[in-house]
PDB file of C-alpha atoms and ligand atoms in Angstrom:
ATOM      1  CA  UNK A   1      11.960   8.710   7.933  1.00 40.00           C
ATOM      2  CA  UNK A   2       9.128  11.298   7.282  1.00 44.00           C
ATOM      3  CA  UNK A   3       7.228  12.403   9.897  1.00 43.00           C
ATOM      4  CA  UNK A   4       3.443  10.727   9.422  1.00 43.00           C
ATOM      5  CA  UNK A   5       1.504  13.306   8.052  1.00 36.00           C
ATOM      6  CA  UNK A   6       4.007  15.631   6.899  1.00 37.00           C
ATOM      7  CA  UNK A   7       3.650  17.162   3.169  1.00 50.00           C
ATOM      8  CA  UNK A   8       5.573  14.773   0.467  1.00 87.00           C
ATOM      9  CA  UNK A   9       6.210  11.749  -1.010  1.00 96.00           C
ATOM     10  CA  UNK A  10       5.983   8.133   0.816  1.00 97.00           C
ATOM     11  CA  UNK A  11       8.263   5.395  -0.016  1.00 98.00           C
ATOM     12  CA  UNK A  12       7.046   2.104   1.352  1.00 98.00           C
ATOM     13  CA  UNK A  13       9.662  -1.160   0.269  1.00 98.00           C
ATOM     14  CA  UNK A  14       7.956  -4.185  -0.092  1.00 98.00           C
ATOM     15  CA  UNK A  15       9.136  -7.164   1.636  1.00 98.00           C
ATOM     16  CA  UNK A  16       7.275  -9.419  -0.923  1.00 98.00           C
ATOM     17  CA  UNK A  17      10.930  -9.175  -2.558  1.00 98.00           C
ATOM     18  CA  UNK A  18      13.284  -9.394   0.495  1.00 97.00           C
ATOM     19  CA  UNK A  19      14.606 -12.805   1.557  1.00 97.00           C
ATOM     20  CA  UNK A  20      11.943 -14.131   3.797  1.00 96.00           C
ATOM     21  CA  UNK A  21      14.110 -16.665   5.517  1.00 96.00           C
ATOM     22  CA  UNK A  22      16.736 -13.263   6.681  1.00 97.00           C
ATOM     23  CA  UNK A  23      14.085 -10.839   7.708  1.00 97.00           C
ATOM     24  CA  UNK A  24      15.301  -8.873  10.482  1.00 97.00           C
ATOM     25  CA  UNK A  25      18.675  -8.543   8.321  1.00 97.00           C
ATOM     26  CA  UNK A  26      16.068  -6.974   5.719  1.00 97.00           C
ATOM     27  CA  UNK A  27      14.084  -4.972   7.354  1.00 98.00           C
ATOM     28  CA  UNK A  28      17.536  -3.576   8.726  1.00 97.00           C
ATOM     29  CA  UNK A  29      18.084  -2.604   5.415  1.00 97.00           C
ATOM     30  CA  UNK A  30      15.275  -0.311   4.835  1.00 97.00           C
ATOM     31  CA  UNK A  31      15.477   2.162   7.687  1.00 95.00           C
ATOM     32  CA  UNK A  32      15.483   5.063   5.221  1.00 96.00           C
ATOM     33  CA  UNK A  33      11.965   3.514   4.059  1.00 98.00           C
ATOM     34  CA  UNK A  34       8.558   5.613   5.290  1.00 98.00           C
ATOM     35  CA  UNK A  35       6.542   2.377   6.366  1.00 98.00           C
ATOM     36  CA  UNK A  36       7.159  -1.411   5.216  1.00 98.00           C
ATOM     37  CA  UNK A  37       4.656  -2.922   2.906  1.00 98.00           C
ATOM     38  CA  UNK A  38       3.688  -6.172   3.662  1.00 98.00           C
ATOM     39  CA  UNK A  39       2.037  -8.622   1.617  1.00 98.00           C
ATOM     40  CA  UNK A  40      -0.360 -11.071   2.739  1.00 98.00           C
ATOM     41  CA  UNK A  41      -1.947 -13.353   0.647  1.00 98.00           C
ATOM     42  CA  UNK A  42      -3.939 -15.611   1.042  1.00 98.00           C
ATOM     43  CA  UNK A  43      -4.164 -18.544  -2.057  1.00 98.00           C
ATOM     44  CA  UNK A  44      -7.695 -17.993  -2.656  1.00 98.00           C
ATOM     45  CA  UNK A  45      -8.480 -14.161  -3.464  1.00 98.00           C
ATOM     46  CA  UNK A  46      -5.157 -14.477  -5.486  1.00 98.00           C
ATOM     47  CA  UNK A  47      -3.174 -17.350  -6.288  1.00 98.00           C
ATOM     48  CA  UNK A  48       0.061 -16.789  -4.222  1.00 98.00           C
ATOM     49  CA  UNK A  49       0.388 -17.595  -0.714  1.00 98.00           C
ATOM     50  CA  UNK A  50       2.489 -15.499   1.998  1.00 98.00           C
ATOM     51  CA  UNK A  51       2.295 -15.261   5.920  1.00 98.00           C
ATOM     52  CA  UNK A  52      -0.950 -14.497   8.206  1.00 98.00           C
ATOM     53  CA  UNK A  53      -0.745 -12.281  11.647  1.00 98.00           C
ATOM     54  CA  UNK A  54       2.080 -14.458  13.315  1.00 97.00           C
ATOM     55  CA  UNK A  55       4.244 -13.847  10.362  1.00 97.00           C
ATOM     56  CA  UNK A  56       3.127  -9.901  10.769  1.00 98.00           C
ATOM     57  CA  UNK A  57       3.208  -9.602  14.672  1.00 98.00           C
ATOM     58  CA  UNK A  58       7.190 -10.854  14.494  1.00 97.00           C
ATOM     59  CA  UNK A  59       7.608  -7.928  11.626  1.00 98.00           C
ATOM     60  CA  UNK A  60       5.698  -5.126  13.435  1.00 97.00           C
ATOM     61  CA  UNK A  61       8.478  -6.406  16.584  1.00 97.00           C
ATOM     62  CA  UNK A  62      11.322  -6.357  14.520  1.00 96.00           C
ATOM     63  CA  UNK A  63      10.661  -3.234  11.653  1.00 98.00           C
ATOM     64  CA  UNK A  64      12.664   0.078  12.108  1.00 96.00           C
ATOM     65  CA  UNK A  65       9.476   1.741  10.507  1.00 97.00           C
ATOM     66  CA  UNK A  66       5.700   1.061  10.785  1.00 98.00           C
ATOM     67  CA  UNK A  67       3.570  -1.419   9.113  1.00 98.00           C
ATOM     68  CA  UNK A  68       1.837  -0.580   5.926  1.00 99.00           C
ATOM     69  CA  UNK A  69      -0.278  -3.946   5.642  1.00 99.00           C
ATOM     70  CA  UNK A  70      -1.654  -5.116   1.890  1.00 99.00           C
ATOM     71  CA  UNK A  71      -4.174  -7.853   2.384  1.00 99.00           C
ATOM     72  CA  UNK A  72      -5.043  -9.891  -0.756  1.00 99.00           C
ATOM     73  CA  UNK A  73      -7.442 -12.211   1.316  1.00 98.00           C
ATOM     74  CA  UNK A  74     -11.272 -12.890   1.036  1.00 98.00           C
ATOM     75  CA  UNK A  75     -13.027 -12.714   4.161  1.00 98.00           C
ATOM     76  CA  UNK A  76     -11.098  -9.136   5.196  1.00 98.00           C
ATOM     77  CA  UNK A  77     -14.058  -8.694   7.525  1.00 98.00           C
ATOM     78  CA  UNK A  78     -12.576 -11.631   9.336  1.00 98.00           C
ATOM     79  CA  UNK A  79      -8.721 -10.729   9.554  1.00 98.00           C
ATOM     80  CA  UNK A  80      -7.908  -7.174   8.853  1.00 98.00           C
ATOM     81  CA  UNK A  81      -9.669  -6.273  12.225  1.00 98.00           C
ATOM     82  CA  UNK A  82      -6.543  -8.511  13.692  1.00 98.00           C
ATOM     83  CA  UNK A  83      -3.544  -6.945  12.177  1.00 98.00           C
ATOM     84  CA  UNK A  84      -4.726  -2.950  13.478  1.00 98.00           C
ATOM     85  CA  UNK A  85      -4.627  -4.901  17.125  1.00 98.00           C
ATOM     86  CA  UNK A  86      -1.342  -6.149  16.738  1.00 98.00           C
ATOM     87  CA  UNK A  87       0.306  -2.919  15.734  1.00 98.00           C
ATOM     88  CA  UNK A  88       0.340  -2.241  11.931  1.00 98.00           C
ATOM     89  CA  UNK A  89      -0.388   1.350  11.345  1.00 98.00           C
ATOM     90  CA  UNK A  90      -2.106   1.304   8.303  1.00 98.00           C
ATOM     91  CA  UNK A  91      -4.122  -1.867   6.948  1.00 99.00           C
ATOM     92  CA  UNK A  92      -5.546  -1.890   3.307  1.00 99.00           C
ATOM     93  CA  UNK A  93      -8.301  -4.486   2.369  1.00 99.00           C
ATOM     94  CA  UNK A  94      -9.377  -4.913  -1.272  1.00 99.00           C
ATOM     95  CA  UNK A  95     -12.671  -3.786  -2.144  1.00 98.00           C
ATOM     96  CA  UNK A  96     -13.334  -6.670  -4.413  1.00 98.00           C
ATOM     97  CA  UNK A  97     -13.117  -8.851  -0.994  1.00 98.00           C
ATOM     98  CA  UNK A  98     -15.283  -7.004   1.258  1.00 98.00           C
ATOM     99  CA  UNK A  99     -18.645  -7.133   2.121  1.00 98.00           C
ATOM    100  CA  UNK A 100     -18.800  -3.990   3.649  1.00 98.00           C
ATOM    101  CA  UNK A 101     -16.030  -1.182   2.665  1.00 98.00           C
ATOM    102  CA  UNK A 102     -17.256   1.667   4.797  1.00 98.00           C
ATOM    103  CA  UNK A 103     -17.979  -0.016   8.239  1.00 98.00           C
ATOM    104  CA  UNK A 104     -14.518  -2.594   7.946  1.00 99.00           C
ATOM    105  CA  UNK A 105     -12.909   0.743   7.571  1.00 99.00           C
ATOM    106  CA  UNK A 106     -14.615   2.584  10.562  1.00 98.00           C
ATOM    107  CA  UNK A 107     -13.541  -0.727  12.687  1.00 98.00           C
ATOM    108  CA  UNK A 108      -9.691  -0.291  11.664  1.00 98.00           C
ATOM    109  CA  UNK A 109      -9.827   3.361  12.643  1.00 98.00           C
ATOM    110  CA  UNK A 110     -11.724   2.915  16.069  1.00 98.00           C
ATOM    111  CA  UNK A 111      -8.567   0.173  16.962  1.00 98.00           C
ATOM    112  CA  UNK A 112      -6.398   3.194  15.661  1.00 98.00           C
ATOM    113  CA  UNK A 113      -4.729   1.809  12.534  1.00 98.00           C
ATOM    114  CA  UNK A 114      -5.017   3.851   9.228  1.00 98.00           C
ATOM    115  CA  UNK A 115      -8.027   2.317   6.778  1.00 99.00           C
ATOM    116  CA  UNK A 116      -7.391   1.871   3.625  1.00 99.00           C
ATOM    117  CA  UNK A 117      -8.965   0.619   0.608  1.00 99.00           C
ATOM    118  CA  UNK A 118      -7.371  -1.193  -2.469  1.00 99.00           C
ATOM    119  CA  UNK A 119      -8.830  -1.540  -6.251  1.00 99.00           C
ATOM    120  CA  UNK A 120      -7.443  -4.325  -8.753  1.00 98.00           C
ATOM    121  CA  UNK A 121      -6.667  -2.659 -12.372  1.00 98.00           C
ATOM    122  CA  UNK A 122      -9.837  -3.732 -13.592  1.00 98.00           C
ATOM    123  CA  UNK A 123     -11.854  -2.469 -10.302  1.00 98.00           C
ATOM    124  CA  UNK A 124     -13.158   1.119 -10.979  1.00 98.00           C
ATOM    125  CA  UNK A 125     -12.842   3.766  -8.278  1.00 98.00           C
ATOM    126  CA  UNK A 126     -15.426   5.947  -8.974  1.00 98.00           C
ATOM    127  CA  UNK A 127     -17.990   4.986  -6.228  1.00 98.00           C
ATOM    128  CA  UNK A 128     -15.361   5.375  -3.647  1.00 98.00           C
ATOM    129  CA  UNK A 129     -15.713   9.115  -4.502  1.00 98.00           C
ATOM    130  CA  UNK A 130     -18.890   9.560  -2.487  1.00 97.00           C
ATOM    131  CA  UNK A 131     -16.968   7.659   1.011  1.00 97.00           C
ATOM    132  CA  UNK A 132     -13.674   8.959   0.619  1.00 98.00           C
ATOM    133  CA  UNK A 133     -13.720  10.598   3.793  1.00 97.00           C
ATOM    134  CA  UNK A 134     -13.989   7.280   5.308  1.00 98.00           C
ATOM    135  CA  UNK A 135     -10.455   6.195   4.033  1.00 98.00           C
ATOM    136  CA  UNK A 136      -7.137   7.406   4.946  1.00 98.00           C
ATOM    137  CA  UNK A 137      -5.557   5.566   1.904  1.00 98.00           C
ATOM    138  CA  UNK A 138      -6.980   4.629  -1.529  1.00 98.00           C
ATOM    139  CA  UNK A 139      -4.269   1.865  -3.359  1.00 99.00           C
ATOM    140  CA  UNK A 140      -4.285   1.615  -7.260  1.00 99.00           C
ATOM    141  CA  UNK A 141      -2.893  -1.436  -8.128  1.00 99.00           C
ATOM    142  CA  UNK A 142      -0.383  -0.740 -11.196  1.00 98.00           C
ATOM    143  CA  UNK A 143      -0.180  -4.643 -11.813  1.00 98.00           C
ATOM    144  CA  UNK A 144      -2.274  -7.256 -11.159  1.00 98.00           C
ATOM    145  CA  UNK A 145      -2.292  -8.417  -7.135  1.00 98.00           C
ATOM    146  CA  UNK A 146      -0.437 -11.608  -6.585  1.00 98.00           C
ATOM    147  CA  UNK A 147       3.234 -11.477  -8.000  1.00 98.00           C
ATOM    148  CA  UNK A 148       6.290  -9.278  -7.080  1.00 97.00           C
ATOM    149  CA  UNK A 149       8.689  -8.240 -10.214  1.00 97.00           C
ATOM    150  CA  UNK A 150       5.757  -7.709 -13.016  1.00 98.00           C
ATOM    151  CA  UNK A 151       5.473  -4.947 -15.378  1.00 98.00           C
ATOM    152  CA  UNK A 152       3.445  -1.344 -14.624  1.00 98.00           C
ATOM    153  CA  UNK A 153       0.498  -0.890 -15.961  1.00 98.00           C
ATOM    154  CA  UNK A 154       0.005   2.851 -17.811  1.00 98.00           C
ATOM    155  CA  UNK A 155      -3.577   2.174 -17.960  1.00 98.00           C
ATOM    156  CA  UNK A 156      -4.449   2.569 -14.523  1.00 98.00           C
ATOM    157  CA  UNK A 157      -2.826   6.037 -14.866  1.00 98.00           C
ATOM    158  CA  UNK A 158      -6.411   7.865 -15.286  1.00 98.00           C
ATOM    159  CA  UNK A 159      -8.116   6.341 -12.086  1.00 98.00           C
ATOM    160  CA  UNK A 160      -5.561   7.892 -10.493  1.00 98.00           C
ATOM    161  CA  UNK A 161      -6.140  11.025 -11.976  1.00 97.00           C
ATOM    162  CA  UNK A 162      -9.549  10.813 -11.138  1.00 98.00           C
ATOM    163  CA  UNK A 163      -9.322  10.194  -7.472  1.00 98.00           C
ATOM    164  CA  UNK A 164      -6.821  12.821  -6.744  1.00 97.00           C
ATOM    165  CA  UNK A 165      -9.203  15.445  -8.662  1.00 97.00           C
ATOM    166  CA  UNK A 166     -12.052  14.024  -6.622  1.00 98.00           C
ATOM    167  CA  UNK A 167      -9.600  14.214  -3.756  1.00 97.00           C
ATOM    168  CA  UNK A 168      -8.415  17.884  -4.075  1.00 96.00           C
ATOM    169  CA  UNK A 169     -12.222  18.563  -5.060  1.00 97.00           C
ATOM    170  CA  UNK A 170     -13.462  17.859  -1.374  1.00 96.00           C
ATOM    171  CA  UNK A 171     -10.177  19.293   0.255  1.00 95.00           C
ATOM    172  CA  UNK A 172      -9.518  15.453   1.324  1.00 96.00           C
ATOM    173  CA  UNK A 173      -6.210  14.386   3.359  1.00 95.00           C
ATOM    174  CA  UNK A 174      -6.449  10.743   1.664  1.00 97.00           C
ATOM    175  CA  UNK A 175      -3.027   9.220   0.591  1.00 98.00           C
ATOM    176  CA  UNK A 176      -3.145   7.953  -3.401  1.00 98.00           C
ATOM    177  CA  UNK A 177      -0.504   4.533  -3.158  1.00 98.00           C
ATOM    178  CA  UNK A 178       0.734   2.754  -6.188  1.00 98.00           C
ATOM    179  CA  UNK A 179       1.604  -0.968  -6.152  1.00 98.00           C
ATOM    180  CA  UNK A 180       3.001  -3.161  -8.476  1.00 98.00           C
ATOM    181  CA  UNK A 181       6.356  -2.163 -11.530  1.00 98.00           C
ATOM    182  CA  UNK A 182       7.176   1.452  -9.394  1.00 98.00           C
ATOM    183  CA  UNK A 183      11.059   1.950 -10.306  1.00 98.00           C
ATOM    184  CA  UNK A 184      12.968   4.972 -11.122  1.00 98.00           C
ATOM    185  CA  UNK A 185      11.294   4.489 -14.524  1.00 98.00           C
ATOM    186  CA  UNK A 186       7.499   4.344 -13.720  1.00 98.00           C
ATOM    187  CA  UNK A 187       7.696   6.309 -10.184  1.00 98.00           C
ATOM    188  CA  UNK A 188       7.315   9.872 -12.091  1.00 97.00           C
ATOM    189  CA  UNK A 189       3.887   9.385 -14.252  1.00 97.00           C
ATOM    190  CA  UNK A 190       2.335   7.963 -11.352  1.00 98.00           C
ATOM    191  CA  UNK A 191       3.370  11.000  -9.449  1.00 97.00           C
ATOM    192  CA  UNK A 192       2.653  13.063 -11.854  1.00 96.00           C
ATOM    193  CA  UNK A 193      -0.747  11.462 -12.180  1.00 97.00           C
ATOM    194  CA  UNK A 194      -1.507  11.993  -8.477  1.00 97.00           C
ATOM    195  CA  UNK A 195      -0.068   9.084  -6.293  1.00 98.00           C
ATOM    196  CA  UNK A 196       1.883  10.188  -3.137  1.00 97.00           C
ATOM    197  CA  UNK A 197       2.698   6.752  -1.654  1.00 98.00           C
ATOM    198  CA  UNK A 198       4.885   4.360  -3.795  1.00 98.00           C
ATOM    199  CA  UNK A 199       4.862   0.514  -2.812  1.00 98.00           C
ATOM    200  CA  UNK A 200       8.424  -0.652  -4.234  1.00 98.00           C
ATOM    201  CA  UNK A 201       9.413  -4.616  -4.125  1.00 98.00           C
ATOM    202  CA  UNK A 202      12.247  -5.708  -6.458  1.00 98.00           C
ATOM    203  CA  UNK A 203      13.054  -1.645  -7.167  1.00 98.00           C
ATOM    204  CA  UNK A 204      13.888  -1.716  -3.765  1.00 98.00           C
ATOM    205  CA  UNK A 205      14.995  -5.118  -2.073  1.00 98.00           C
ATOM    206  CA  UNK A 206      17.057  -5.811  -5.563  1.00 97.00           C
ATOM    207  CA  UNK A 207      19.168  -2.715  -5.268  1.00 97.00           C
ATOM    208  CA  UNK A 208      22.433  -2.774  -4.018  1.00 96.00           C
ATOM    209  CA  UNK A 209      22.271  -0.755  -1.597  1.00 97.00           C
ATOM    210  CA  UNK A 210      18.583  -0.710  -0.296  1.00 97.00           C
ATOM    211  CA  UNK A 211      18.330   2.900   1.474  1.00 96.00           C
ATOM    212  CA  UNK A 212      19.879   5.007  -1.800  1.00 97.00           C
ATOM    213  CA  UNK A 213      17.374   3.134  -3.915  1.00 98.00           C
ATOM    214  CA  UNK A 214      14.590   4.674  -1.604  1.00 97.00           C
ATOM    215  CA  UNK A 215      16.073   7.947  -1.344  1.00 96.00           C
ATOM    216  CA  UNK A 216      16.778   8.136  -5.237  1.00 96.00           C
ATOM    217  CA  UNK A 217      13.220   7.299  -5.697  1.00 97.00           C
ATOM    218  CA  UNK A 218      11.444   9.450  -3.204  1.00 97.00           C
ATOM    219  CA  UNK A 219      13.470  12.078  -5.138  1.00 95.00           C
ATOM    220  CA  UNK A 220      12.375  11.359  -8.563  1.00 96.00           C
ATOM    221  CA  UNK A 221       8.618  10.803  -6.703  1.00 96.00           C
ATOM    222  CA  UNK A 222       8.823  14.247  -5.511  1.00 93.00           C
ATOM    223  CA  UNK A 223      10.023  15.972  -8.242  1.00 88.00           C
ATOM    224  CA  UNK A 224       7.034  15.163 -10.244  1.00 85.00           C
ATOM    225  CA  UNK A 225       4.577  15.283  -7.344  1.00 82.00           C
ATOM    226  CA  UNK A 226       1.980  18.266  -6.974  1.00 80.00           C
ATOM    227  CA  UNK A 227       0.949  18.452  -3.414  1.00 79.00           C
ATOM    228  CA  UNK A 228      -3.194  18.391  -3.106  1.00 77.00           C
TER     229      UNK A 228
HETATM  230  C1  LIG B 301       1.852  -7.532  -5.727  1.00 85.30           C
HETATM  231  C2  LIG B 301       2.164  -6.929  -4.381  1.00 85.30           C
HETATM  232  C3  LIG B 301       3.216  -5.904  -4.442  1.00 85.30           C
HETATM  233  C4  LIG B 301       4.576  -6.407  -4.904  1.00 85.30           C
HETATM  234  C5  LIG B 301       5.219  -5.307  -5.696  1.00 85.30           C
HETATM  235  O1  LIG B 301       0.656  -8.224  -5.664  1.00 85.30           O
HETATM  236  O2  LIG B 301       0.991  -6.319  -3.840  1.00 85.30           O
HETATM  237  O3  LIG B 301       3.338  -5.210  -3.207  1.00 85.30           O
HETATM  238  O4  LIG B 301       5.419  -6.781  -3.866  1.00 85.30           O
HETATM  239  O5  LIG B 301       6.403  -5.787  -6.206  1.00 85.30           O
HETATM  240  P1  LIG B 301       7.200  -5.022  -7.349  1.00 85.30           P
HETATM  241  O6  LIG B 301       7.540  -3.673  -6.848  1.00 85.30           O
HETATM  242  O7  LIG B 301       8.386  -5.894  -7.562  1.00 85.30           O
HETATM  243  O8  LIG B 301       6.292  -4.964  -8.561  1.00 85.30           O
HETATM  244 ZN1  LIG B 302       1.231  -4.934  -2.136  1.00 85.30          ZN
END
């Protein structure tokens, strides 16, 4: 793994496509992985259902590498406050979902988890510009939230663009994450457009051999990648 913080690429496996029933076995399998992504949904702010903090606590026990938690819930001002206190070193809320961007973030911080902040394809970013300082991560979905195995979206290319211009423009530290199609086909344009964190599912978990799929990627990721 990648010392937190150090210049480069981030390659975060998503266990949305490991075998749910095998999870330690899976998680096993991904110790070459930066941080784990984990999906929870919540049936209501999208239509697919996962696993709440029990689910999560067992995970943050079990991983080889820290939590990267993706909530697709309403209500975030409820939960997310609940998975920084059991561990998870990053937790991203949608923006669509919260009441409140800015202060849910300074209450993940203050527990000591990283904050970040997560737009659907639709969602645009620029009036995160002016709080981007308050976020340690800003996630572009590249498919619609909900579903593992879909197809990338190009489109959301430019609001990518955009933040890491805005990003570079104020001399900001903020990770740019993908999620949703990233595979050794898609992972270069969204490097090249700016992202430094790459969410893989199926890429990942339907490999062969789990750990060269996240090297070989990270590679490809980092070829393309200008660092801020
Ligand atoms: C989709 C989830 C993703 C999903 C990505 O709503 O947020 O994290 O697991 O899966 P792939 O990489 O298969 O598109
Ligand atoms: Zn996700």
């Amino acid at each position: 793994m990648q010392p937190d913080g150090e210049p480069g690429v981030r390659i975060n496996p998503s266990i949305l496509a490991a075998d749910f029933v095998n999870m330690q076995a899976e998680l096993a399998r991904i110790d070459a992985a930066d941080f784990v992504h984990v999906d929870v949904m919540d049936n209501h702010f999208v239509p697919n259902l996962t696993f709440g903090p029990q689910m999560v606590e067992r995970i943050q026990a079990t991983s080889p590498v820290p939590l990267d938690v993706h909530l697709m819930i309403d209500d975030p001002e409820r939960w997310a406050p609940g998975y920084a206190e059991l561990g998870a070193a990053s937790v991203t809320f949608h923006v669509e979902a919260s009441a409140d961007p800015v202060a849910l973030a300074r209450r993940l911080r203050a527990i000591g988890a990283r904050a970040g902040v997560a737009v659907k394809p639709g969602t645009p970013v620029e009036p995160l510009f002016e709080h981007l300082d308050e976020f340690d991560q800003v996630l572009v979905m590249t498919v619609e939230p909900g579903f593992g195995g879909q197809s990338f979206m190009p489109e959301t290319m430019p609001k990518l663009s955009a933040l890491a211009a805005e990003a570079r423009r104020r001399g900001s530290a903020v990770w740019l994450q993908v999620d949703g199609g990233i595979s050794a086909e898609t992972i270069a344009q969204a490097a090249e457009a700016g992202a430094d964190t790459f969410v893989a599912g199926s890429a990942v978990f339907g490999a062969d051999d789990p750990d060269a799929a996240i090297t070989a990627l990270r590679a490809l990721a980092a070829h393309r990648h200008a660092p801020r």
